Every structure is written in structure tokens, then in C-alpha cells.
Coordinates of C-alpha atoms in Angstrom, one line a residue:
Chain I
M1 CA 2.2 28.7 7.3
P2 CA 0.0 27.9 4.7
T3 CA -3.6 28.1 5.9
V4 CA -5.1 25.1 6.3
V5 CA -9.0 26.6 7.1
S6 CA -10.3 29.9 5.5
V7 CA -13.3 31.2 6.8
E8 CA -14.6 34.3 5.2
N9 CA -17.5 36.8 6.1
V10 CA -19.3 33.7 7.5
T11 CA -22.6 34.7 9.0
K12 CA -25.2 32.1 10.5
V13 CA -28.8 33.2 11.3
Y14 CA -31.1 30.7 13.0
D15 CA -34.8 30.0 12.2
S16 CA -35.7 31.6 15.6
G17 CA -33.8 34.7 13.8
F18 CA -30.9 34.8 16.5
E19 CA -27.8 35.7 14.7
A20 CA -25.1 33.4 15.9
L21 CA -22.1 34.4 13.7
K22 CA -22.5 38.2 12.4
G23 CA -19.4 37.9 9.7
V24 CA -16.8 36.0 11.0
D25 CA -13.3 36.2 9.3
L26 CA -10.7 33.1 10.3
Q27 CA -7.5 31.6 9.0
I28 CA -6.2 28.9 10.6
E29 CA -2.5 27.8 9.9
E30 CA -1.2 24.3 9.2
G31 CA -0.1 22.8 12.2
E32 CA -0.8 25.0 14.5
I33 CA -2.9 25.1 17.8
L34 CA -5.3 27.7 17.8
A35 CA -7.3 28.2 21.0
L36 CA -11.0 29.8 20.4
L37 CA -11.8 31.7 23.7
G38 CA -15.3 33.0 24.6
P39 CA -17.9 33.2 27.0
N40 CA -21.1 31.0 26.8
G41 CA -23.2 31.6 23.9
A42 CA -20.4 33.6 22.0
G43 CA -20.7 31.5 18.7
K44 CA -18.0 29.0 19.2
T45 CA -19.8 25.9 18.8
T46 CA -22.0 27.4 15.9
L47 CA -18.7 28.2 14.1
I48 CA -17.1 24.9 14.5
S49 CA -20.5 23.6 13.4
T50 CA -20.7 25.5 10.5
I51 CA -17.0 24.5 9.5
C52 CA -17.5 20.7 9.9
G53 CA -20.9 20.4 7.9
I54 CA -23.6 20.2 10.6
T55 CA -24.9 23.3 10.6
T56 CA -24.9 25.2 7.2
P57 CA -23.8 28.8 7.3
S58 CA -26.3 31.5 6.3
G59 CA -23.5 33.5 3.9
G60 CA -19.9 33.6 3.5
K61 CA -17.3 30.8 2.5
I62 CA -15.5 28.0 4.0
T63 CA -12.8 26.0 2.8
V64 CA -10.5 23.4 4.4
A65 CA -7.1 22.9 2.3
G66 CA -8.9 24.5 -0.7
H67 CA -12.0 22.6 -0.4
D68 CA -15.2 24.4 -0.3
V69 CA -17.3 22.6 2.8
I70 CA -20.4 23.2 0.7
T71 CA -19.6 22.4 -3.1
D72 CA -17.0 20.0 -2.3
Y73 CA -17.9 18.7 1.2
R74 CA -16.6 15.2 0.7
A75 CA -13.0 16.4 0.1
A76 CA -13.4 18.9 2.9
R77 CA -15.0 16.8 5.2
S78 CA -12.5 14.2 5.2
L79 CA -9.8 15.8 6.1
I80 CA -11.4 16.9 9.6
G81 CA -12.1 15.0 12.7
L82 CA -14.7 16.5 15.2
V83 CA -14.5 16.2 19.0
P84 CA -18.2 17.3 20.3
Q85 CA -18.6 19.3 23.5
E86 CA -21.3 16.6 24.6
L87 CA -20.5 13.2 25.4
S88 CA -22.3 11.7 22.2
L89 CA -21.9 7.7 22.1
E90 CA -24.0 4.6 21.8
P91 CA -23.9 3.7 25.2
F92 CA -24.4 -0.2 24.3
E93 CA -21.9 -0.5 21.6
K94 CA -18.1 -1.5 22.3
V95 CA -15.4 0.9 22.1
M96 CA -13.6 -0.6 19.5
N97 CA -16.9 -1.0 17.2
T98 CA -17.7 2.6 17.8
V99 CA -13.8 4.0 16.7
K100 CA -14.6 1.3 13.5
L101 CA -17.8 2.8 12.7
S102 CA -16.2 6.2 12.3
R103 CA -13.6 5.2 10.3
G104 CA -15.8 3.3 7.6
L105 CA -18.1 6.6 7.5
F106 CA -15.4 8.3 6.6
G107 CA -14.7 6.1 3.8
K108 CA -11.1 4.9 5.3
P109 CA -10.5 1.1 4.3
K110 CA -9.9 -1.0 7.6
N111 CA -6.3 -0.6 9.1
D112 CA -6.5 -2.3 12.9
A113 CA -2.7 -1.2 13.2
Y114 CA -3.6 2.1 12.7
I115 CA -6.8 1.9 15.3
E116 CA -4.7 0.0 18.0
K117 CA -2.1 2.8 17.8
I118 CA -4.6 5.9 19.0
L119 CA -6.6 3.5 21.1
H120 CA -2.9 2.7 22.9
Q121 CA -2.3 6.5 22.6
L122 CA -5.5 7.3 24.4
S123 CA -4.9 4.6 27.2
L124 CA -8.1 3.0 25.7
W125 CA -6.5 0.1 24.6
D126 CA -7.5 -2.3 27.6
K127 CA -11.0 -0.8 27.5
R128 CA -11.3 -1.9 23.7
S129 CA -14.3 -4.7 24.4
A130 CA -15.9 -2.4 27.1
K131 CA -19.4 -1.2 26.5
V132 CA -19.2 2.8 26.4
M133 CA -21.7 3.5 29.1
E134 CA -19.4 1.3 31.2
L135 CA -16.9 4.0 31.2
S136 CA -15.9 7.4 33.2
G137 CA -16.5 10.4 31.5
G138 CA -12.7 11.1 31.2
M139 CA -12.8 8.2 29.3
K140 CA -15.9 8.5 27.2
R141 CA -14.1 11.9 26.3
R142 CA -10.9 10.0 25.0
V143 CA -13.3 7.5 22.7
L144 CA -14.5 10.3 21.3
I145 CA -11.1 11.5 20.4
A146 CA -10.3 8.2 18.8
K147 CA -13.4 8.2 17.2
A148 CA -12.1 11.9 15.4
L149 CA -8.5 10.4 15.1
S150 CA -9.9 7.4 13.5
H151 CA -9.9 8.6 10.0
E152 CA -6.5 10.4 10.2
P153 CA -7.9 13.9 9.8
R154 CA -5.2 16.5 9.0
V155 CA -7.4 19.3 10.9
L156 CA -8.8 18.3 15.1
F157 CA -11.8 20.3 16.2
L158 CA -11.9 20.1 20.2
D159 CA -15.2 21.6 21.0
E160 CA -14.9 22.1 25.2
P161 CA -12.6 19.0 25.4
T162 CA -11.7 19.2 29.1
A163 CA -15.0 20.6 30.3
G164 CA -15.8 18.9 33.2
V165 CA -12.9 16.8 33.4
D166 CA -10.6 16.7 36.6
V167 CA -7.1 18.3 36.9
E168 CA -5.3 15.0 36.4
L169 CA -7.0 14.2 33.3
R170 CA -6.9 17.7 31.6
K171 CA -3.2 17.8 31.9
D172 CA -3.3 14.4 30.2
M173 CA -5.8 15.8 27.6
W174 CA -2.7 18.8 27.0
D175 CA 0.0 15.8 26.5
V176 CA -2.5 14.4 23.8
V177 CA -2.8 17.6 22.1
A178 CA 1.1 18.1 22.4
N179 CA 1.9 14.6 20.6
L180 CA -0.9 15.1 17.8
K181 CA 0.8 19.0 17.4
A182 CA 4.2 16.8 17.0
D183 CA 2.4 14.3 14.1
G184 CA 1.3 17.7 12.4
V185 CA -2.2 17.9 13.0
T186 CA -3.5 21.1 13.4
I187 CA -5.8 21.4 16.2
I188 CA -8.6 24.2 16.9
L189 CA -10.0 24.0 20.1
T190 CA -12.5 26.0 22.1
T191 CA -12.5 26.7 25.7
H192 CA -13.4 28.9 28.7
Y193 CA -10.6 27.6 30.6
I194 CA -8.1 30.6 29.6
E195 CA -5.2 28.6 31.6
E196 CA -5.7 26.2 29.2
A197 CA -5.2 28.4 25.9
E198 CA -2.6 29.9 28.2
A199 CA -0.9 26.5 28.8
I200 CA -1.0 25.1 25.2
A201 CA -2.2 27.4 22.6
D202 CA 0.1 28.8 19.7
R203 CA -2.4 31.5 19.0
V204 CA -5.3 32.7 20.6
G205 CA -8.6 33.9 19.2
V206 CA -11.3 35.4 21.3
I207 CA -14.9 35.7 20.1
N208 CA -17.8 37.0 21.2
Q209 CA -21.2 37.8 20.5
G210 CA -20.7 36.2 16.9
R211 CA -17.6 38.2 16.4
I212 CA -13.8 37.5 16.6
L213 CA -12.3 40.1 18.2
L214 CA -8.8 39.3 17.7
V215 CA -6.4 36.3 16.6
E216 CA -3.1 36.7 17.6
P217 CA 0.0 34.9 18.3
K218 CA -0.5 34.0 22.3
E219 CA 3.0 35.9 23.2
D220 CA 2.5 38.9 21.6
L221 CA -0.7 39.3 23.1
M222 CA 0.3 38.8 26.4
Q223 CA 3.1 41.0 25.8
R224 CA 1.2 43.8 23.9
M225 CA -1.7 43.9 26.3
G226 CA 0.2 42.5 29.7
Q227 CA 0.5 44.7 32.1
K228 CA 2.8 44.2 35.1
R229 CA 2.3 45.4 38.8
L230 CA 4.7 46.1 41.5
T231 CA 2.8 45.9 45.0
I232 CA 5.2 47.8 47.6
E233 CA 4.2 46.3 51.4
L234 CA 4.9 49.5 54.0
Q235 CA 6.1 49.0 57.0
D236 CA 3.6 51.9 58.3
A237 CA 0.1 52.6 56.9
V238 CA -0.4 55.6 55.0
A239 CA -3.3 57.6 54.8
N240 CA -2.6 58.7 51.2
I241 CA -0.2 58.7 48.3
P242 CA 2.6 61.3 49.3
D243 CA 2.6 64.5 47.4
A244 CA 6.2 63.5 46.1
L245 CA 4.4 60.6 44.7
A246 CA 1.8 61.8 42.7
S247 CA 3.6 61.6 39.3
Y248 CA 3.4 58.0 39.4
D249 CA 0.7 56.0 38.4
L250 CA 0.2 54.5 42.0
M251 CA -2.6 53.1 44.1
R252 CA -3.1 52.6 47.6
S253 CA -4.3 49.2 49.1
G254 CA -7.7 49.2 51.4
D255 CA -5.5 49.0 54.4
G256 CA -3.0 51.7 53.3
M257 CA 0.0 49.0 54.3
A258 CA 0.9 48.8 50.2
L259 CA 1.2 50.8 47.1
I260 CA 0.5 49.4 43.7
Y261 CA 2.3 50.7 40.5
S262 CA 1.1 49.6 37.3
Y263 CA 3.6 49.4 34.4
E264 CA 3.9 48.4 30.7
T265 CA 6.7 45.5 30.5
T266 CA 7.1 46.5 26.7
S267 CA 8.3 50.4 27.4
S268 CA 12.0 50.9 27.5
R269 CA 11.7 52.6 30.8
T270 CA 9.7 50.8 33.5
G271 CA 10.3 53.7 36.4
I272 CA 10.6 51.3 39.1
T273 CA 14.1 52.7 39.9
T274 CA 13.6 56.3 40.0
L275 CA 10.0 55.2 42.0
L276 CA 11.9 53.1 44.6
S277 CA 14.4 55.9 45.6
D278 CA 11.6 58.8 45.4
L279 CA 9.6 56.4 47.7
Q280 CA 12.9 56.5 50.1
K281 CA 13.1 60.2 49.8
A282 CA 9.5 60.7 50.9
G283 CA 10.7 58.5 54.0
L284 CA 8.5 55.4 53.5
Q285 CA 9.9 52.0 54.8
M286 CA 9.4 48.9 52.5
K287 CA 8.7 45.7 53.8
D288 CA 8.6 43.4 50.4
L289 CA 8.2 43.7 47.0
Q290 CA 6.1 41.9 44.8
T291 CA 5.6 41.5 40.8
R292 CA 2.8 40.2 38.8
Q293 CA 2.0 39.7 35.1
S294 CA -1.6 39.9 34.0
S295 CA -3.1 36.9 32.8
L296 CA -4.8 35.8 29.8
E297 CA -7.8 36.1 31.9
D298 CA -7.4 39.5 32.6
I299 CA -6.8 40.2 28.9
F300 CA -10.3 38.6 27.7
V301 CA -11.7 39.8 30.8
D302 CA -10.7 43.4 29.7
L303 CA -11.6 42.6 25.8
V304 CA -15.0 41.3 26.3
K305 CA -15.5 44.4 28.9
E306 CA -14.8 46.6 26.1
E307 CA -17.0 45.1 23.6
A308 CA -20.0 45.2 25.9
Chain U
M1 CA -20.1 7.0 -3.7
N2 CA -18.7 6.3 -0.2
F3 CA -19.2 2.5 -0.1
Q4 CA -17.2 2.1 2.8
A5 CA -19.4 4.3 5.0
I6 CA -22.7 2.8 3.9
K7 CA -20.7 -0.8 4.5
A8 CA -19.8 1.0 8.2
I9 CA -23.5 2.1 8.8
Y10 CA -25.0 -1.2 7.9
V11 CA -22.8 -3.0 9.5
F12 CA -23.1 -1.6 12.5
E13 CA -26.7 -1.5 12.7
M14 CA -26.7 -5.3 12.0
A15 CA -24.4 -5.2 15.0
R16 CA -27.3 -4.0 16.8
F17 CA -29.6 -6.7 15.3
F18 CA -27.2 -9.5 16.3
R19 CA -26.8 -8.1 19.9
T20 CA -30.3 -8.7 20.4
L21 CA -30.8 -11.7 18.6
A22 CA -32.8 -13.6 21.0
Q23 CA -35.5 -10.8 20.8
S24 CA -35.0 -10.3 17.5
F25 CA -35.2 -14.2 16.7
L26 CA -37.8 -15.1 19.5
S27 CA -40.3 -12.9 19.6
P28 CA -41.5 -13.2 15.7
V29 CA -41.4 -16.9 16.2
L30 CA -43.4 -17.2 19.4
S31 CA -46.0 -14.3 18.2
T32 CA -46.7 -16.2 14.9
S33 CA -47.0 -19.9 16.8
L34 CA -49.5 -17.8 18.8
Y35 CA -51.7 -16.3 15.7
F36 CA -51.4 -20.0 14.4
V37 CA -52.7 -21.2 17.9
V38 CA -55.6 -18.7 18.0
F39 CA -56.2 -17.9 14.3
G40 CA -55.6 -21.0 12.8
A41 CA -56.8 -23.9 15.5
A42 CA -59.4 -21.9 17.3
I43 CA -61.3 -19.8 14.7
G44 CA -59.8 -21.8 11.4
S45 CA -61.5 -24.9 12.7
R46 CA -64.6 -22.8 12.3
I47 CA -63.7 -21.4 8.5
E48 CA -63.0 -24.4 6.4
Q49 CA -61.6 -22.9 3.4
V50 CA -60.9 -19.5 2.0
D51 CA -60.7 -19.2 -2.0
G52 CA -60.1 -23.0 -2.0
V53 CA -57.1 -22.9 1.0
S54 CA -57.2 -23.7 4.0
Y55 CA -57.8 -21.2 6.8
A56 CA -54.6 -22.1 8.6
A57 CA -52.4 -21.5 5.4
F58 CA -54.2 -18.8 4.3
I59 CA -53.5 -16.4 6.9
V60 CA -49.6 -17.1 6.3
P61 CA -49.1 -14.7 3.9
G62 CA -51.0 -12.0 6.1
L63 CA -49.1 -13.2 9.0
I64 CA -45.5 -12.5 7.1
M65 CA -46.6 -8.9 5.8
L66 CA -47.9 -7.7 9.6
S67 CA -44.7 -8.7 10.7
V68 CA -42.3 -7.3 8.2
M69 CA -44.3 -4.1 7.7
T70 CA -44.1 -3.4 11.4
Q71 CA -40.3 -4.6 11.7
A72 CA -39.1 -2.7 8.9
T73 CA -41.2 0.2 9.9
S74 CA -40.0 0.3 13.3
N75 CA -36.2 -0.7 12.9
A76 CA -35.6 1.9 10.3
S77 CA -37.4 4.5 12.5
F78 CA -35.4 3.7 15.7
G79 CA -32.4 3.5 13.8
I80 CA -32.2 7.0 12.8
Y81 CA -34.0 8.5 15.4
F82 CA -31.5 6.9 18.0
P83 CA -28.5 8.7 17.0
K84 CA -30.5 12.0 16.8
F85 CA -31.8 11.3 20.4
I86 CA -28.4 10.4 22.0
G87 CA -26.3 13.3 19.8
T88 CA -24.4 10.8 17.9
I89 CA -26.2 12.1 14.7
Y90 CA -23.1 14.7 14.9
E91 CA -20.5 12.4 13.3
L92 CA -23.4 11.6 10.2
L93 CA -23.6 14.8 9.5
S94 CA -19.8 15.8 9.3
A95 CA -18.9 12.7 7.9
P96 CA -18.1 13.0 4.0
I97 CA -21.2 11.1 3.2
S98 CA -24.2 12.3 1.3
F99 CA -28.1 11.9 2.8
F100 CA -28.6 8.8 0.4
E101 CA -25.6 7.0 1.3
I102 CA -26.8 7.6 4.9
V103 CA -30.2 6.4 3.6
I104 CA -29.0 3.1 1.7
G105 CA -27.0 2.1 5.0
Y106 CA -29.9 2.7 7.2
V107 CA -32.9 1.4 5.0
G108 CA -30.4 -1.5 3.5
A109 CA -30.0 -2.6 7.2
A110 CA -33.8 -2.3 8.6
A111 CA -35.0 -3.9 5.0
T112 CA -32.6 -6.8 6.0
K113 CA -33.8 -7.5 9.5
A114 CA -37.3 -7.3 8.3
L115 CA -36.8 -10.1 5.6
F116 CA -34.9 -12.0 8.2
V117 CA -38.0 -12.0 10.4
G118 CA -40.1 -12.8 7.2
I119 CA -38.4 -15.7 6.3
V120 CA -38.4 -16.8 9.9
I121 CA -42.0 -16.7 10.3
L122 CA -42.7 -18.6 7.0
A123 CA -40.4 -21.3 8.4
T124 CA -42.6 -21.4 11.3
A125 CA -45.3 -21.7 9.5
Y126 CA -44.0 -24.6 7.8
F127 CA -44.4 -26.5 10.8
F128 CA -48.0 -25.4 11.5
V129 CA -49.4 -26.1 7.9
D130 CA -48.8 -27.6 4.7
L131 CA -47.7 -24.5 2.4
Q132 CA -47.1 -24.4 -1.6
I133 CA -45.6 -21.7 -3.0
A134 CA -47.1 -20.9 -6.8
H135 CA -45.0 -18.6 -7.6
P136 CA -41.7 -18.3 -5.8
I137 CA -39.7 -15.4 -7.1
A138 CA -42.9 -13.3 -7.4
M139 CA -43.2 -14.1 -3.5
L140 CA -39.3 -13.1 -2.8
A141 CA -40.0 -10.0 -4.8
F142 CA -42.9 -8.8 -3.0
L143 CA -41.7 -9.7 0.2
V144 CA -38.4 -7.4 -0.7
L145 CA -40.2 -4.6 -2.0
T146 CA -42.4 -4.5 1.2
C147 CA -39.3 -4.8 3.0
L148 CA -37.6 -1.8 1.1
S149 CA -40.9 0.6 1.1
F150 CA -41.8 0.2 4.7
S151 CA -38.1 0.7 5.9
L152 CA -38.0 4.1 3.8
L153 CA -41.4 5.1 5.3
G154 CA -39.6 3.8 9.1
F155 CA -37.1 5.8 8.1
I156 CA -39.1 9.3 7.5
I157 CA -40.9 8.4 10.5
G158 CA -37.3 8.3 12.4
I159 CA -36.5 12.0 10.8
W160 CA -39.9 13.4 11.8
A161 CA -40.2 11.9 15.4
Q162 CA -39.2 14.2 17.8
N163 CA -39.4 12.4 20.9
F164 CA -40.3 8.6 21.4
E165 CA -44.0 9.0 21.5
Q166 CA -44.0 10.5 18.0
L167 CA -41.3 7.6 16.9
Q168 CA -44.8 5.0 18.3
L169 CA -47.4 7.2 17.0
I170 CA -47.8 6.3 13.3
P171 CA -46.5 2.5 13.6
L172 CA -49.7 2.2 16.6
L173 CA -52.4 4.3 15.1
V174 CA -51.9 4.1 11.3
I175 CA -49.9 1.0 10.2
T176 CA -51.0 -1.9 12.4
P177 CA -55.0 -1.0 12.0
L178 CA -54.3 -0.6 8.1
V179 CA -52.7 -3.8 8.1
F180 CA -55.3 -5.8 10.4
L181 CA -58.0 -4.0 8.4
G182 CA -56.7 -4.9 5.1
G183 CA -57.2 -8.6 5.0
S184 CA -54.4 -10.1 6.6
F185 CA -56.5 -12.6 8.2
Y186 CA -59.6 -12.9 6.1
S187 CA -60.4 -12.3 2.4
I188 CA -62.4 -9.0 1.3
S189 CA -65.0 -10.9 -0.5
M190 CA -66.2 -12.0 3.4
L191 CA -67.1 -8.6 3.7
P192 CA -70.2 -6.5 3.2
P193 CA -70.5 -4.9 0.1
A194 CA -69.9 -1.3 1.4
W195 CA -67.0 -2.1 3.3
Q196 CA -65.4 -4.1 0.5
T197 CA -65.6 -0.6 -1.4
I198 CA -64.0 1.2 1.7
T199 CA -61.3 -1.2 2.3
L200 CA -60.2 -0.7 -1.7
F201 CA -58.8 3.0 0.0
N202 CA -56.7 0.7 2.3
P203 CA -53.1 0.6 0.2
V204 CA -52.1 -2.5 2.9
V205 CA -54.8 -4.5 0.9
Y206 CA -52.9 -4.7 -2.5
L207 CA -49.5 -5.7 -0.7
I208 CA -51.2 -8.3 1.4
S209 CA -53.4 -9.5 -1.7
G210 CA -50.4 -9.6 -4.0
F211 CA -48.8 -11.5 -1.6
R212 CA -51.1 -14.0 -1.3
W213 CA -51.4 -14.4 -4.9
S214 CA -47.6 -15.5 -5.0
F215 CA -48.3 -18.3 -2.6
F216 CA -51.7 -19.6 -3.6
G217 CA -52.4 -18.0 -7.1
V218 CA -55.3 -16.2 -6.0
A219 CA -56.2 -12.8 -5.1
D220 CA -58.7 -10.4 -4.0
V221 CA -57.2 -7.7 -6.4
D222 CA -55.3 -8.0 -9.7
I223 CA -52.0 -8.7 -9.2
W224 CA -50.6 -5.5 -11.6
I225 CA -52.6 -3.1 -9.6
S226 CA -50.9 -4.9 -6.3
L227 CA -47.5 -4.1 -8.0
M228 CA -48.6 -0.8 -9.1
A229 CA -49.6 0.1 -5.5
I230 CA -46.4 -0.8 -3.7
G231 CA -44.3 0.9 -6.6
I232 CA -46.5 4.4 -6.0
F233 CA -45.8 3.7 -2.1
T234 CA -42.3 3.5 -2.5
G235 CA -42.6 6.0 -4.8
I236 CA -43.8 8.4 -2.4
C237 CA -41.7 7.9 0.5
L238 CA -38.3 8.2 -2.1
G239 CA -40.5 11.6 -2.8
V240 CA -40.7 12.4 0.9
I241 CA -37.3 11.4 1.7
W242 CA -35.5 13.4 -1.4
W243 CA -37.5 16.5 0.0
I244 CA -36.1 15.8 3.3
F245 CA -32.5 15.8 1.8
K246 CA -33.2 19.5 -0.1
T247 CA -34.4 20.8 3.1
G248 CA -32.5 19.1 5.7
Y249 CA -35.6 19.1 7.6
R250 CA -35.3 18.0 11.2
I251 CA -31.5 17.3 10.3
R252 CA -29.2 20.2 9.7
S253 CA -30.0 23.6 10.8

């Protein structure tokens, strides 16, 4: 797929001397959903801010559909919609007016039919004449999304779209994102809810301490780095792992009532069949078996820990 | 030029004005009426004429200037400070618009509001005094220029301010005293000679004097000097705004 946003060796040093971005390279593909994961202060928001024009990068080059964000900022910015992390909205203004303002700011002529469509899509139509301050937090988040979509962007940045949002609304938000993707919008979202990336992203980027650690298709990442664990529950506790099983990568649970076997899903032989027959030979009685795939969260924690 | 964006900012800012129309409209009418009662009736009965003009009429240009300058400054400073305060400035910064388009939108709206207030005060004045405007076009030009230049000043204050206290600081500590001491309610010739000289360092003197000339054909200082003064003031404001634009001062990190 063609690249729509290209970030090359971008650095950002704040006046305080804090280095928020240390040479970031990132190619965002047209039509994908990219989740940027990272702990607090990793540089997620700074990266988005430099792409969107809120912060000036200290070095490097950013283009949006080939337009440089500094020298050709009008063309670049008109393609981008931004949903910020904070619920920043004019409190006394009506929903409809604030959305119309956004469309105007991006130089688009009036189009009431389109505004009506997105307000319906975001379940905001009934609230169009309500003042922003009368809305709940979740509804305000939707207004921010409506504002970002009001000028028909090709690329949408969602900075922590589901922070502080209840479970039901989070699922709704995921549906909204899925619909946008179906319409061909490229979506970049930052989150520290790993389940969110797992649920909706096509690719996952991990950023920590101002550096991109990796960007990979979600499935590849989980397959490549994913480990499975087989937990074997025993009839009777064992004091230690029998010598006959010493060649396996086994761990004993604290109470000795279970053995845990880790294996790679990608290898041709997992070793489970021989392990089970060796268990029997060693005279251990099995009560139950469980397998568990490591989640993106485990992968993420491992990566960030390695970095530190 | 992104005219749609300028229009969007202008319309949005004017909507705030119309939302609080009672406040925007009634407060200048009320305060002007009070000034007429206090200065015109109470003090005016003891001062017959100033430069051949009845005192009540004499203070009209000063009153209009007083309100227009404070309204333009406070409207423009609040207009740009509020988005900074509540965080909606992100949208202005990420939109495909130049800094000058932002300035035109905000300053244009603030100047329009101030002009509206000035006209309302002028209309109110007609209820209290007999007014003849000697040079209507010059009067309008002075009014519009003052609205614009003080809106520019307000915009700079709004960018500079980091809290509501700072937002009030300059209008309260600088503009109000300068306007009161700038001959709003008296002619400079009424002051002792030493004070007359000191007063000439007050830029507002030139604005009020020029504006008063457009009403009555008499002025404390030459009309061309007045025009030059307002030109220099506007030039300085534009220069500061250009510098803000170049450096991104207090807007873009």
C-alpha cells in the first residue's frame, strides 16, 4: 500500500532541554489503522503534534501525501483530522456551530448534508442544538471526532480516544473507527490500552522514550513474539520437577500442583506429545490441561522492559 | 488566502457577541448615560463651554473613545486568550491557515464589536445633547482606525497573557488611566502648563484630539499629528504581531 504519512528522522527538543523525540522514522500506509503504543511520556502526543502542526519539529522531515508539513502546510494540514486527548471544546457553543467552525477553518465550503451525516453517524444529531457543556464526557469525545471529520480528512489522528471512556462507549468508538476505515480513512490512534490495539489495529507501533521500537502487522507481531503456555494440573503435588522431565522447559507452580510448559507456536514441533507421554512414564497423574497465548500486553511489557 | 477560515473565525466570534447581546448592548448604553448624568449634568452645569462647544457635547468624542478602546482591547484579548485557556487553540494551530488569517479573523471581529459599541454610544448621546458632526468621513475613519489598532493591541495581550489576571492587567493599569488622562473629559488647555507638556507623551491624547476635531473642527493638537500618531501605533502593533508570527511566541512550541 502507498505511504500517506512519512516521518523521517524527526527530533524534538523542548526549550527545557527535554528530548521528546529522538529521531523517529515512521511510514503510515494509506487506509490502515495504526496503533501507537507506549507508556506515559513516551512521545506519542509529541509525535502527533509535530505531524499536525501544533509543535514545530527540531529536525527531520514529515510529509502528508507528499506535502511537507512545514513548507507546504496548507496542503498537508487540510488532509488531516485531529482528535486531541483533552476534551478541549468551547463550553457555551452549540454542537452544530462548533462542528461548522471546524469545517470553515479547514477552508471547506458549507455542506449541511455532510455535517448532518457525520452527526448521525456519531449519534450526535439529537444533541446538535445542545450546548457543549451540557454533554457527558463520552458525548464530548464524539463532538471532537465530528469536528475532526467535518472537513473530510484522509488521515485521522485519535490521541487516546478511549481514555476515561466506559466499556460500552469504547466498543461504540471502535465501531466508529471501523466504519471510517471502510470509508477509506487512514487512522492513527495512540493508546495505552493494549486490548484496544489488539481489537482494531492493522499494524502496531511501539514507542518508548522518544524512539519507535518497532512497527509491525499485529498478527506478525503476536505470532513472532507470541509464546504459548501449557499448564498441566496434577492430581498430587510434586516437590520438584522429576529428573526424567529435566530436558523440558518446565516450571513448577508455587504449591506444586501444576507444571507450566512454555513453547513457541511457530516452531514445527511443539513437543507437547512427547512431554505428555514422558509425564505418564514419570508416573504423574494429570487432572486438567490449559493453554494460553501471550497477549500484546505481554509483548509490550517485554519490549519496554528490554529497552529500559 | 483561506477566506473560508477567516469567515469561520469571524462568524464564530460574532456569535459570541450576539449570544450576550444584552450585555454587549446594554452595558455601553447604561454607562454612557451615567457619564452624561454625572459629567454632563452635574459638572457640565458649572462649565459652560470648552473651546466654544457645550461641555455635554464636548465629552461625547472622549466617551466614545474611552469605550471603544477598552472594548476593542478586551474583546480581542479575550477572543484569542480563551481558546488558549480552554485548549481549543489546537484546532487553530492544526488548521491550514496562516497566522495572519487568524489575526484578521479575531481582530476583525473584535473591531466590529467595538465599532458597534461606539455607534451605540453615539446614538445614545443624541438623546442627551445637540450634536453636529463637522467631518463625518474623518470621524468614521478615526473610529475605525482606533477600533482596529486597539484590537491589534488586545490580540497581542491575549497571546502574551498566561492567566486571567494578566489579561486584565494592561487594560486596567495602562489603557484606562491613559484614556482618562488623555483629555476625554477636558481640554488639555485647561491643565497647568507643566502638565500640558507631560500629557503630550500620552499617545491617547492624539487619538481623542483628532476624533474631537472630526466632530467640532477644533483640536488640542494638529489633526495630521493625530493621524500620524495612530499610524505609528498601528504600525507598532503590526510589528509586534509579525514578531509573534516569526517566533511562535507563546503559541507554538
